[in-house]
CSV table of C-alpha atoms in Angstrom, one decimal:
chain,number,residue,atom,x,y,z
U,1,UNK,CA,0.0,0.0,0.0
U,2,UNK,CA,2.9,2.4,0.5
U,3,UNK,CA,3.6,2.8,-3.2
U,4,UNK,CA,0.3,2.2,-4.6
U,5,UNK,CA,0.0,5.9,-5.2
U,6,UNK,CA,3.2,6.1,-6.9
U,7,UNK,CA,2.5,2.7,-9.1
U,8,UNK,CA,-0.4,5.1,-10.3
U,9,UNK,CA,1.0,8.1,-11.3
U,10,UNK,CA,4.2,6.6,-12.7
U,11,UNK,CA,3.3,3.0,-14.0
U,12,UNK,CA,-0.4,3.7,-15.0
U,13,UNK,CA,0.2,7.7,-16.1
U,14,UNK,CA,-2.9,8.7,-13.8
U,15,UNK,CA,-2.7,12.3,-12.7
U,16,UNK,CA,-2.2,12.9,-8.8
U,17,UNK,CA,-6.3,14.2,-8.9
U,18,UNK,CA,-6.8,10.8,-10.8
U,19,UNK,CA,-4.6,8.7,-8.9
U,20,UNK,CA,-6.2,10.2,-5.3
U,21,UNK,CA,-9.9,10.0,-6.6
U,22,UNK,CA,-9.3,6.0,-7.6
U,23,UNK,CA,-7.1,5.2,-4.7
U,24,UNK,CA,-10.2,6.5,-2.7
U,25,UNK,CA,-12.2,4.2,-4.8
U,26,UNK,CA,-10.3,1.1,-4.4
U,27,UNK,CA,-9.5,2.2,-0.7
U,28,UNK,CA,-13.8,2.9,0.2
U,29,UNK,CA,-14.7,-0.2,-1.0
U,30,UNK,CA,-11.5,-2.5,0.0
U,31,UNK,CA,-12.8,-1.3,3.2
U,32,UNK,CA,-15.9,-3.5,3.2
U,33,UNK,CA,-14.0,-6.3,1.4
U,34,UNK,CA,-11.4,-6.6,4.3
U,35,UNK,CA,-13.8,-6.6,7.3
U,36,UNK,CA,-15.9,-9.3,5.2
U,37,UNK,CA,-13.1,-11.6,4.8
U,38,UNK,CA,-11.8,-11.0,8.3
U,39,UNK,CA,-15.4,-11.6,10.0
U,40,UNK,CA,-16.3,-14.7,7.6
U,41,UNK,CA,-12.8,-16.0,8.1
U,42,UNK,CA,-12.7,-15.3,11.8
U,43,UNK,CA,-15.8,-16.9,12.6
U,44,UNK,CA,-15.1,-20.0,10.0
U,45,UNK,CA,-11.5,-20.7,11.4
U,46,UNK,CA,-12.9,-21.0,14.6
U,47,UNK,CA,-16.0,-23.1,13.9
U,48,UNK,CA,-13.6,-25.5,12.2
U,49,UNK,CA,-11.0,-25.0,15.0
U,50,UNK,CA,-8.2,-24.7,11.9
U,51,UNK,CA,-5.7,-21.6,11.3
U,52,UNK,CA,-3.3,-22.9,9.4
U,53,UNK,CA,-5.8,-23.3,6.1
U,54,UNK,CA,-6.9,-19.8,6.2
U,55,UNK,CA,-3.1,-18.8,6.6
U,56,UNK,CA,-2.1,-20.9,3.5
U,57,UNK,CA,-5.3,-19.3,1.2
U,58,UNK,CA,-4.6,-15.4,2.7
U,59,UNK,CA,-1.0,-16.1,1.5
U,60,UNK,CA,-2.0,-17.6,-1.9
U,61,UNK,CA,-4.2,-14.7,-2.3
U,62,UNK,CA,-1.7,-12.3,-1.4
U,63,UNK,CA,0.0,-13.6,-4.1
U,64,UNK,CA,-2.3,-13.9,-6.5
U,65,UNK,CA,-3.0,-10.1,-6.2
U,66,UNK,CA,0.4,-8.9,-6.0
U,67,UNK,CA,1.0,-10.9,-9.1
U,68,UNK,CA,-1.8,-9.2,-10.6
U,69,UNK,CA,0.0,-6.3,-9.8
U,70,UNK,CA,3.3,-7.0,-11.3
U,71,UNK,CA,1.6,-7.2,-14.5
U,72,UNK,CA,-0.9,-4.2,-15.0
U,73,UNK,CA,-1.7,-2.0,-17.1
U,74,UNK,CA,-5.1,-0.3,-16.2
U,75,UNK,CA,-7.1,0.5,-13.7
U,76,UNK,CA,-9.5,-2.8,-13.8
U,77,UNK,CA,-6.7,-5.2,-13.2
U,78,UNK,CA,-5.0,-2.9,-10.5
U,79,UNK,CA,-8.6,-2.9,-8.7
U,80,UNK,CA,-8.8,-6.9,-9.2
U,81,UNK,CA,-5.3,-6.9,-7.7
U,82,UNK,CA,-6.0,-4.7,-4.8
U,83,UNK,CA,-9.3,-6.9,-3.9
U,84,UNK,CA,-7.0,-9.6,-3.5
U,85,UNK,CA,-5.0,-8.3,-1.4
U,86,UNK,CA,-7.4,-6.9,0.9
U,87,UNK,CA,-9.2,-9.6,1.2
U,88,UNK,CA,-6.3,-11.6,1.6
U,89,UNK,CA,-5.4,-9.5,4.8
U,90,UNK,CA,-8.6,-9.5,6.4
U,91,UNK,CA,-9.1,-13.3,6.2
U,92,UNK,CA,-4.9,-13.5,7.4
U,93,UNK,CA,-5.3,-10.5,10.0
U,94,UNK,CA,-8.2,-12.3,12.0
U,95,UNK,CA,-6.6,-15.7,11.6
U,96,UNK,CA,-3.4,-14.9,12.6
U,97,UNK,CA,-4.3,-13.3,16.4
U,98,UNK,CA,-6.8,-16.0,16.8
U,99,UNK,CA,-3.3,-18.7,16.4
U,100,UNK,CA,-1.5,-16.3,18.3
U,101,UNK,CA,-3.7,-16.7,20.8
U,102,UNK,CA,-3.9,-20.5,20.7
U,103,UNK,CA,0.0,-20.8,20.8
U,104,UNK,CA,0.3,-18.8,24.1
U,105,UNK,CA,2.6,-21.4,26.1
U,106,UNK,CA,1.8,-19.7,29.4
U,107,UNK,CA,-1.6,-18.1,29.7
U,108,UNK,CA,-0.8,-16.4,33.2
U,109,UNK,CA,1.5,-14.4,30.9
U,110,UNK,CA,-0.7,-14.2,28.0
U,111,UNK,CA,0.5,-10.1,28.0
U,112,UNK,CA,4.0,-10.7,27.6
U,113,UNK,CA,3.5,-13.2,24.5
U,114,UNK,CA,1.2,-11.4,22.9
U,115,UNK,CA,3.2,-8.5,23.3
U,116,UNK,CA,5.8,-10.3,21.7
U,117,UNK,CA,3.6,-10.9,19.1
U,118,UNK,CA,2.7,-7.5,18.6
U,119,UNK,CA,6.3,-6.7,18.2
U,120,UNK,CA,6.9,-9.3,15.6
U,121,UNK,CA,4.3,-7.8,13.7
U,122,UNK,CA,4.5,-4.0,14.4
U,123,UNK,CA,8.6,-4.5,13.1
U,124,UNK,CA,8.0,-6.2,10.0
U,125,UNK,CA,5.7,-3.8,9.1
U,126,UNK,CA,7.8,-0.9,9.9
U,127,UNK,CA,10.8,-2.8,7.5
U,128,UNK,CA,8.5,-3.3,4.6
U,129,UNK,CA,9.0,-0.1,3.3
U,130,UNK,CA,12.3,-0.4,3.6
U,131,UNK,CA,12.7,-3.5,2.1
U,132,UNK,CA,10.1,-2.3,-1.1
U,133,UNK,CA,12.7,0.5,-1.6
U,134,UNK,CA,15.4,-1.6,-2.4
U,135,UNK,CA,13.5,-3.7,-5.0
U,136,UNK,CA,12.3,-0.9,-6.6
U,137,UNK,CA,15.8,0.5,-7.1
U,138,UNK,CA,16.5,-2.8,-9.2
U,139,UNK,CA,17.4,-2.3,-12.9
U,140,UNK,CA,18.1,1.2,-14.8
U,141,UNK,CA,19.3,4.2,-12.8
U,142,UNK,CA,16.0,6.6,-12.7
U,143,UNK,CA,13.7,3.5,-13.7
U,144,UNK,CA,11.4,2.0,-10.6
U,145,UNK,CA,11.0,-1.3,-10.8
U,146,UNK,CA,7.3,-2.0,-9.7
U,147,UNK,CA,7.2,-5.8,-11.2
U,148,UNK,CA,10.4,-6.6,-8.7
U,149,UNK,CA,8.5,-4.9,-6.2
U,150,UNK,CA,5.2,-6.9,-6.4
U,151,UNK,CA,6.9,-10.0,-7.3
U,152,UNK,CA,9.0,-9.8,-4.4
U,153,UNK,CA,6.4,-9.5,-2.1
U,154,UNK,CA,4.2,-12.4,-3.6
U,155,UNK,CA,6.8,-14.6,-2.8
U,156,UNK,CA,7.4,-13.6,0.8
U,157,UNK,CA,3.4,-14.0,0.9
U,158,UNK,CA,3.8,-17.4,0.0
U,159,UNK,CA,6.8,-18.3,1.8
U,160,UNK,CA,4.7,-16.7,4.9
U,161,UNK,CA,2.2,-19.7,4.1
U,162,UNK,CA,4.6,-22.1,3.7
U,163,UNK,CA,6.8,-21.4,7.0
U,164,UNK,CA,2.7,-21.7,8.3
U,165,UNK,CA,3.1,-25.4,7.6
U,166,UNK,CA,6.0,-25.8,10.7
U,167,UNK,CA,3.8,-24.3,13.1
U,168,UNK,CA,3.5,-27.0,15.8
U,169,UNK,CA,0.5,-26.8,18.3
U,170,UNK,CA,-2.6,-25.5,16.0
U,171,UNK,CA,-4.3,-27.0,12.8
């Protein structure tokens, strides 16, 4: 999401008016597709009393969409992209503090663990960016290379489902 404005004006030519009015598009009505996929999700994973599953499909989905990404060259395909994705982190948002959760080892200390959690999450989030810039820097001097960018993410969304799999104490 940090350079989706950027993949707008400079990949897809939209003015910044253009680019703001259908990032405000994609943003108002991703809204309503995250919360759905994170309240179905939620409430299916624990009906089912499995995590990993939604995991693996959030991260497949991920993928998909940043894939989708990688390769446009319009509007209507960087909308289907996005839709992935934000689905894909609902359904993986709700999931993933529900296994949390279920992996505390010590739940007189579920604070500290979750906190830990918290951490995990809050850093890799904060190195993202970082890690987005360097992709993007691939290639020609003065050239930004979106397709490294969104492929590079797709597969650390997929790899995030596969280390899923090595998860001991959930299903």
């Amino acid at each position: 999401s940090t350079y989706q404005l950027y993949f707008l004006l400079d990949r897809l030519g939209f003015s910044a008016e253009e680019a703001g009015a259908k990032l405000a598009l994609a943003g108002g009505i991703g809204i309503l597709v995250t919360m759905s996929f994170a309240v179905a999700s939620g409430m299916l994973s624990d009906r089912m009393k499995r995590r990993k599953a939604f995991i693996m499909v959030a991260s497949v989905l991920t993928a998909v969409g940043l894939g989708l990404m990688a390769i446009t060259d319009g509007f209507g395909l960087f909308f289907a992209a996005v839709m992935f994705i934000l689905g894909a982190a609902g359904m993986f948002g709700s999931v993933d503090v529900a296994m949390a959760s279920d992996l505390v080892p010590d739940r007189e200390q579920a604070g500290r663990w979750m906190s830990i959690y918290n951490l995990a999450a809050t850093l890799s989030t904060a190195l993202a960016p970082l890690a987005g810039a360097a992709l993007l820097a691939l290639g020609s001097p003065g050239a930004d290379n979106y397709t490294a960018l969104f492929l590079g993410g797709a597969v650390i969304a997929l790899g995030t489902g596969v280390v899923t799999l090595f998860v001991k104490g959930v299903r």
